[in-house]
Short mmCIF file of C-alpha atoms in Angstrom, two decimals:
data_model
loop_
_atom_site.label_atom_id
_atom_site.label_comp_id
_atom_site.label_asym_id
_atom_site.label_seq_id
_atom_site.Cartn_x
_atom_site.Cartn_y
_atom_site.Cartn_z
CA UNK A 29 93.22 81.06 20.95
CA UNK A 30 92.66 77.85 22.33
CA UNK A 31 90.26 75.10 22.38
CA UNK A 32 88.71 74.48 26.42
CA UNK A 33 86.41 71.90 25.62
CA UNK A 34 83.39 71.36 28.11
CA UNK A 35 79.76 69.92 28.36
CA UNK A 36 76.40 70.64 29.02
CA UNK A 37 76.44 70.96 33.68
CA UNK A 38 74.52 68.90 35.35
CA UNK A 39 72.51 70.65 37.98
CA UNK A 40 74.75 69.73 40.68
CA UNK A 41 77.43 71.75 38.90
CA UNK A 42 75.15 74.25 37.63
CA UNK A 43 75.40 77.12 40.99
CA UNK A 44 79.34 76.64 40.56
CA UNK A 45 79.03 77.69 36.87
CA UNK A 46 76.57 80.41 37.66
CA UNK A 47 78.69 81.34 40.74
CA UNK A 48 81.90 81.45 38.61
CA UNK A 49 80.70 83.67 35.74
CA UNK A 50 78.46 85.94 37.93
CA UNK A 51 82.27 86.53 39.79
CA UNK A 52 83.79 86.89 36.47
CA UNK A 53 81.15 89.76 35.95
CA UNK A 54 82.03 91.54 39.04
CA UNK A 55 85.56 91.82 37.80
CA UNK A 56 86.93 95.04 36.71
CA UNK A 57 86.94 94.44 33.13
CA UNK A 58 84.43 92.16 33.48
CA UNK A 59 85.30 88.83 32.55
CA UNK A 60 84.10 85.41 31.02
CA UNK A 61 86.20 82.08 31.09
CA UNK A 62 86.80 80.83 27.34
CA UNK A 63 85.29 77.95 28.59
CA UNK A 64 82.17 79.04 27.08
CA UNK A 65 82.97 79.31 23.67
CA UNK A 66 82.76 75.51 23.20
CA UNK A 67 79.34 73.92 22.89
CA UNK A 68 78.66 72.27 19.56
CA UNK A 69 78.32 75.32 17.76
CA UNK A 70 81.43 76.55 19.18
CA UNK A 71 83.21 73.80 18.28
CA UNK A 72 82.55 73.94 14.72
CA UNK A 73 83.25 77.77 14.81
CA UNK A 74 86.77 77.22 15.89
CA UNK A 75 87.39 74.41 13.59
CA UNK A 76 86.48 76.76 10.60
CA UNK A 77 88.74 79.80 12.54
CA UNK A 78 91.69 77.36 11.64
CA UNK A 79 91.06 77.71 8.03
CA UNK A 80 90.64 81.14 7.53
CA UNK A 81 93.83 82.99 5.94
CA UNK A 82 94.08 85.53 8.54
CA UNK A 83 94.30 82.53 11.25
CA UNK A 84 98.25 81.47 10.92
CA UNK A 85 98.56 79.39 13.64
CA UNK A 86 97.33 76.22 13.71
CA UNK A 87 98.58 75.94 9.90
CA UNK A 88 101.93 77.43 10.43
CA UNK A 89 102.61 74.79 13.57
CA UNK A 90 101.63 71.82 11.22
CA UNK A 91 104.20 73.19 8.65
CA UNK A 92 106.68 73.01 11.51
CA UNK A 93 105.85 69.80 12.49
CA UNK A 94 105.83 68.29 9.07
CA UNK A 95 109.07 69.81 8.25
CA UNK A 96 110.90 69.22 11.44
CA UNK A 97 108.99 65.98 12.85
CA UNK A 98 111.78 63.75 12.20
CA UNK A 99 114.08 66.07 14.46
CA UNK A 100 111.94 65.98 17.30
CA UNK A 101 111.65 62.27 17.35
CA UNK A 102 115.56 61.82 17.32
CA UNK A 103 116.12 64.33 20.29
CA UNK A 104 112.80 62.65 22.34
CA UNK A 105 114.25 58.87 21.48
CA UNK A 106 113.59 55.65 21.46
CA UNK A 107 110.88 54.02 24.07
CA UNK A 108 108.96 57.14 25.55
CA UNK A 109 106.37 57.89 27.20
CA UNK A 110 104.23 60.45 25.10
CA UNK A 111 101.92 62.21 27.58
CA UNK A 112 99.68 64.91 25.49
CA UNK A 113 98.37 67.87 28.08
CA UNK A 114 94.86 68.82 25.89
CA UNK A 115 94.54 66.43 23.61
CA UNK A 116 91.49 67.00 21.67
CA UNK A 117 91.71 65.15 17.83
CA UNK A 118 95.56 64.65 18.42
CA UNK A 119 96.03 65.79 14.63
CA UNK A 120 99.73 67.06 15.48
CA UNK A 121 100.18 63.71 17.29
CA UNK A 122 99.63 61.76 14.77
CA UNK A 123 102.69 63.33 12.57
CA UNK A 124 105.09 62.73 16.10
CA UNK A 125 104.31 59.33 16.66
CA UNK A 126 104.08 58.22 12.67
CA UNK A 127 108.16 59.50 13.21
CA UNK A 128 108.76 57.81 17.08
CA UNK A 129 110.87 54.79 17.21
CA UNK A 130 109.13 52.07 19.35
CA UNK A 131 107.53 54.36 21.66
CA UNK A 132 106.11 52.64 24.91
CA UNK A 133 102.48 54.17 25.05
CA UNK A 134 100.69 57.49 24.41
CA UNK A 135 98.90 58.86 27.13
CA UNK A 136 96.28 61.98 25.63
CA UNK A 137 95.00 63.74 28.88
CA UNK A 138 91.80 65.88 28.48
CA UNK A 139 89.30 66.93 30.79
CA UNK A 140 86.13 65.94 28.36
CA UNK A 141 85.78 62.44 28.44
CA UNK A 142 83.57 61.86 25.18
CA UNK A 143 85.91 63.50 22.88
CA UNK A 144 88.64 62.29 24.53
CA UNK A 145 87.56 58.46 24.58
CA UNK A 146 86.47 58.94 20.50
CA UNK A 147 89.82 60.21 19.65
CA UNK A 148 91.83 57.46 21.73
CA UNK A 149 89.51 55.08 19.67
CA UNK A 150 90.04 56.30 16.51
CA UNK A 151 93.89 56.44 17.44
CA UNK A 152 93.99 52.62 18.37
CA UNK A 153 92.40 51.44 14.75
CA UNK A 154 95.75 53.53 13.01
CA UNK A 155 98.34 52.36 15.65
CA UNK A 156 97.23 48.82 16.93
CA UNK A 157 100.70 47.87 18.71
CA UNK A 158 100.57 51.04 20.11
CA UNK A 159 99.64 51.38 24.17
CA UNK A 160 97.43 54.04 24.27
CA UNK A 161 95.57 55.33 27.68
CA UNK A 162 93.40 57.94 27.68
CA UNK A 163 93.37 59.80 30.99
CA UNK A 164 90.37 62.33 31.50
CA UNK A 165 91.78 65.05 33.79
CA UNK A 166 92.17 69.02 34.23
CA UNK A 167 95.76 69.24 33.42
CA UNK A 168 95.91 72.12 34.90
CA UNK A 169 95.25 70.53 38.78
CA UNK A 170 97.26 67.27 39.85
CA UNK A 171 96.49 64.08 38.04
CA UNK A 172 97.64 60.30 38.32
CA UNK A 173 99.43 58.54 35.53
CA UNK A 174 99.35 54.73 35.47
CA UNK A 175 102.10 53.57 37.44
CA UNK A 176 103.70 51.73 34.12
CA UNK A 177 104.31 54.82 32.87
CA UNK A 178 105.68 56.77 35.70
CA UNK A 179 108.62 54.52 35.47
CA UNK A 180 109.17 55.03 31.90
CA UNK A 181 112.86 55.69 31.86
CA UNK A 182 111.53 58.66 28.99
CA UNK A 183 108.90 60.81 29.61
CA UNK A 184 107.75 63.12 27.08
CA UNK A 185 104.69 66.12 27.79
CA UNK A 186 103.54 67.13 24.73
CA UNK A 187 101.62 70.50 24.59
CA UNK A 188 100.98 71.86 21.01
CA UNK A 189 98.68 74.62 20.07
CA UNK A 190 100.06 77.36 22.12
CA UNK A 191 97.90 76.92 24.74
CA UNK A 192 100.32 78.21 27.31
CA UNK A 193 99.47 81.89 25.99
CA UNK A 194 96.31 81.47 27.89
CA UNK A 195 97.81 81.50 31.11
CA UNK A 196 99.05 84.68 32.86
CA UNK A 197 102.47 84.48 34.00
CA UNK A 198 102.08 82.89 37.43
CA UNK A 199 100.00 80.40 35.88
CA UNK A 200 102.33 79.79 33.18
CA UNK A 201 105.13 79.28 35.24
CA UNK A 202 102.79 76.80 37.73
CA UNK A 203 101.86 74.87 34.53
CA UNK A 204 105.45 74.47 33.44
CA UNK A 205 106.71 73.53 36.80
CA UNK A 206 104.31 70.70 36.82
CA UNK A 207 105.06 69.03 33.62
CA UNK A 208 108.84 69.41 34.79
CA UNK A 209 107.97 67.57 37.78
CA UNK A 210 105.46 64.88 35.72
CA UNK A 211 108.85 64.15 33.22
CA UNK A 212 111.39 63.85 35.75
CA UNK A 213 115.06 64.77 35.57
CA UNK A 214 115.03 62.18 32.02
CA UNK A 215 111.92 63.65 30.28
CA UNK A 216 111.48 66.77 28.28
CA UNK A 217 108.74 68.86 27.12
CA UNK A 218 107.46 69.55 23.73
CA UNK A 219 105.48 72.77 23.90
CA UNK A 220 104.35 74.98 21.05
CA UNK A 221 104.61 78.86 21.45
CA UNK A 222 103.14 81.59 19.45
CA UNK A 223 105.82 84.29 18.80
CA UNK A 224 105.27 88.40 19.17
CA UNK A 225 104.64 90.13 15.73
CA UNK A 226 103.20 93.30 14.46
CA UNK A 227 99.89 93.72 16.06
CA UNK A 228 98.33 94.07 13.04
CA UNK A 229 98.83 90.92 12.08
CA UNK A 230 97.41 89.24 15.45
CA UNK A 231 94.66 91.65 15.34
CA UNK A 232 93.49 90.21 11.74
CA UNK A 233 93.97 86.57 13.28
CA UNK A 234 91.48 87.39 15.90
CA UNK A 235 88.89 89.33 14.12
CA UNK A 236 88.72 87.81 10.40
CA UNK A 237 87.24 89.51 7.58
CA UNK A 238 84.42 87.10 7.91
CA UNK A 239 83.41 87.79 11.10
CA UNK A 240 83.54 83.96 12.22
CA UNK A 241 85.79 84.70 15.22
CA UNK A 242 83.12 87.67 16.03
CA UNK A 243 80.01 84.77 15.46
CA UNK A 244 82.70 82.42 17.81
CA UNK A 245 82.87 85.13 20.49
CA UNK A 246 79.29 86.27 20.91
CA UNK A 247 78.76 82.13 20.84
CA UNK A 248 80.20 82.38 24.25
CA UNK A 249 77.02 84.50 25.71
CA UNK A 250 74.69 82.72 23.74
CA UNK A 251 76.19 79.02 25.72
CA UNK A 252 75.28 81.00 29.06
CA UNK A 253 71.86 81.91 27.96
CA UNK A 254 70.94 78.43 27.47
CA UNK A 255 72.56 76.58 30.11
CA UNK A 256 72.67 78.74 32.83
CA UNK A 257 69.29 80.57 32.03
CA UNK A 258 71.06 83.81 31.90
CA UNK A 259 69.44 86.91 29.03
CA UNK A 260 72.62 88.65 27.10
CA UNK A 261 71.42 90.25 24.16
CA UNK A 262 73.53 89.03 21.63
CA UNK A 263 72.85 91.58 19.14
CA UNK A 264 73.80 93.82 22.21
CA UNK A 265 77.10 93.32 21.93
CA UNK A 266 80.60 93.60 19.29
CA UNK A 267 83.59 91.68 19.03
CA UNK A 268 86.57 93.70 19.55
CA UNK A 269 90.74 91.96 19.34
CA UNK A 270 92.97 94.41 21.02
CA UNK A 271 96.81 93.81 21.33
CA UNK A 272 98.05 95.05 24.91
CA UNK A 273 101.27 96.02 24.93
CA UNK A 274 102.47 96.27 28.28
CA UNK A 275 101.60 92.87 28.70
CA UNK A 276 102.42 91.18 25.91
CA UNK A 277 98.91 90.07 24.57
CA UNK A 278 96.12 90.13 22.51
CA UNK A 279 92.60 90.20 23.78
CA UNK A 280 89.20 89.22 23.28
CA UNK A 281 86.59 91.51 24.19
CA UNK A 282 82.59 92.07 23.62
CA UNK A 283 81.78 95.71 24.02
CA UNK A 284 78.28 96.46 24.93
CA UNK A 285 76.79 98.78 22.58
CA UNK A 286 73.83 100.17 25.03
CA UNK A 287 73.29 100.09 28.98
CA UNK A 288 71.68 97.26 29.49
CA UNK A 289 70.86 94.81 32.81
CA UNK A 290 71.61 91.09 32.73
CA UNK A 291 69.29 88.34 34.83
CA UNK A 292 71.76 85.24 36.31
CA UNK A 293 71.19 82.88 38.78
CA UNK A 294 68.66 85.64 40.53
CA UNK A 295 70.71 88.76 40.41
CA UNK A 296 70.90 91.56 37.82
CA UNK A 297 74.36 92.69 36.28
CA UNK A 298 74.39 95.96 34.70
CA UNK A 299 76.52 96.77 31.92
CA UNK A 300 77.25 100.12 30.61
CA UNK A 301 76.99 101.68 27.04
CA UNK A 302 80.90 101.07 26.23
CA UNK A 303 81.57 98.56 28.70
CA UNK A 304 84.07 95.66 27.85
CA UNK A 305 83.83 92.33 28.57
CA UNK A 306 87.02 89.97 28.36
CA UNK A 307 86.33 86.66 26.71
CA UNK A 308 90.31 85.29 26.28
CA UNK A 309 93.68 86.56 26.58
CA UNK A 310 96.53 84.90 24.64
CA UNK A 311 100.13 85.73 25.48
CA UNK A 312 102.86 86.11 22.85
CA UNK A 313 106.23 85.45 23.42
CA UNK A 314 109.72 86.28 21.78
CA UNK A 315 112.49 83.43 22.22
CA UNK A 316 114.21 85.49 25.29
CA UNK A 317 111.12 85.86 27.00
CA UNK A 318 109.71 82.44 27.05
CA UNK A 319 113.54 81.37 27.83
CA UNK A 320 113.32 83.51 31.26
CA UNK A 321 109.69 82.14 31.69
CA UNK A 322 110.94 78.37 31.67
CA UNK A 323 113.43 78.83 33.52
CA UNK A 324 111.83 80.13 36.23
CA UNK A 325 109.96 77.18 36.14
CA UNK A 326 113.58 74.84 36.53
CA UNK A 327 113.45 73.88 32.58
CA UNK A 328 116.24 74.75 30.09
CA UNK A 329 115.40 75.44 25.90
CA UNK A 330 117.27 72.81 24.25
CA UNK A 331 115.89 73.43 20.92
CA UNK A 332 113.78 75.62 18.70
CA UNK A 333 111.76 75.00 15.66
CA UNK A 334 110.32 77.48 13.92
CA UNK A 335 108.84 78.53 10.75
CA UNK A 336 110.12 81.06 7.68
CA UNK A 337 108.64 83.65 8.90
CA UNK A 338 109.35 82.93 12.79
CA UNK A 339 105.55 83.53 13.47
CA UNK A 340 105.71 80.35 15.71
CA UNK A 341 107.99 78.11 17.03
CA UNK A 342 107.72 74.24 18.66
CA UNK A 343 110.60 74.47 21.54
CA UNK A 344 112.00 71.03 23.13
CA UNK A 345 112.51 71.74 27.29
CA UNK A 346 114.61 70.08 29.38
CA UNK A 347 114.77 70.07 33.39
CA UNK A 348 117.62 71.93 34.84
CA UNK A 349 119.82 69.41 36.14
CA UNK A 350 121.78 70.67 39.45
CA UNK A 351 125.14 70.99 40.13
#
């Protein structure tokens, strides 16, 4: 799971939204993009996921982090370039940079601009010699750094959270490829990945006892209602985490729990008793697996943190350097 943070569209924007889930819909399962799970109510949903004891992974990466922090600042070195890829609060930042010796600037990319301008600010007041700019972008596309810090002789991306398990393995591999290119042959990547374990055990992190990642997931349906207009039911429908083995996942679904027709953007969407729909997918990786994936994408593991348990792990990247 991963946070996708996004705003209220404007009505220029609004078709594309209602165009893009209305496609997602037509999809066989029928999909919608995570991006929906995080309106304010959302937001505070997920923040209370990371709490709950069945949720291991945001804790277990800051146990890495604070145990191995010092490491990772010795192999990234002195006067980098720290460029975060979905910033959000930068809470795992902050335990990197406290450790960084005389690093040039930080540079947190996120694509919403209010939370990412409050968290630069808030940043600044706890590290005033430090040259932070904020860059509000879809890291995900091509973006521009400041040309300062393309010429950084060290260029560090910094992607915590296991976010990369959202991507299927094209995408993955397209993602990785461009933070190779964004460090150059003298950077490295910092990247957090979420191991394979029982099922059982990812199946409890993504439906909790509590039923807050349920709440979280019909959330999604009840952010379309109100800004696209669109009529789910949302006592219509039940959260369901499934692992997948063949592809090396574990998924979100809401199952409808009657036949039922759904009103968008002036066309009707039917959904059948039964009939899944696919909120998030979040890939899980053992060490030899995400080796093969990176290197596909011309970067080399250098090093791997992990935890007790090996539940997660924070790997350092390098680019392939050619003969």
């Amino acid at each position: 799971m991963a946070k996708h943070p996004s705003t209220a569209p404007a009505k220029s924007a609004q078709d594309t939204l209602t165009n893009d889930v209305l496609d997602g819909l037509k999809k066989e399962p029928k999909e919608l993009s995570p991006v929906w799970f995080y309106d304010e109510l959302g937001s505070f949903l997920f923040d209370n996921i990371c709490e709950l004891p069945e949720y291991y992974i945001t804790r277990t990466e800051l146990q890495i982090m604070h145990g191995h922090a010092n490491e990772m600042a010795q192999y990234i070195g002195p006067d980098a370039a720290l460029i975060e890829f979905g910033s959000g609060t930068s809470l795992k930042t902050r335990l990197l940079l406290d450790r960084l010796e005389s690093p040039l600037a930080y540079v947190p990319v996120d694509i919403s601009r209010e939370h990412l301008f409050a968290a630069a600010g808030a940043l600044a007041k706890d590290y005033p010699h430090l040259h932070i700019v904020p860059v509000c972008a879809d890291f995900t596309q091509n973006f521009e750094l400041p040309n300062f810090i393309r010429a950084a002789e060290r260029r560090i991306v910094y992607f915590p959270g296991s976010t990369l398990g959202n991507f299927d393995r094209a995408q993955a591999r397209a993602l990785l490829a461009r933070m190779r290119d964004l460090v150059g042959k003298n950077g490295a990547v910092l990247i957090g990945i979420d191991l394979r374990k029982d099922p059982r055990v990812l199946e409890r992190a993504y439906d909790d006892a509590a039923g807050v990642t349920a709440e979280f997931n019909i959330n999604a349906l009840r952010h379309v209602n109100r800004e696209l207009g669109a009529d789910f039911d949302l006592d219509a429908f039940d959260h369901l985490a499934v692992w997948v083995e063949n592809e090396s996942r574990i998924e979100m679904h809401l199952v409808s729990r009657k036949d039922q027709t759904v009103h968008l953007g002036g066309e009707k969407v039917r959904i059948g008793r039964g009939e899944h729909l696919r909120t998030e997918y979040c890939h899980k990786y053992t060490l030899e697996s995400f080796n093969e994936l990176a290197a596909t994408a011309g970067l080399a593991v250098k090093r791997v943190w992990m935890d007790p348990n090996k539940q997660f792990s924070v790997q350092l990247l390098e680019p392939v350097r050619l003969q």
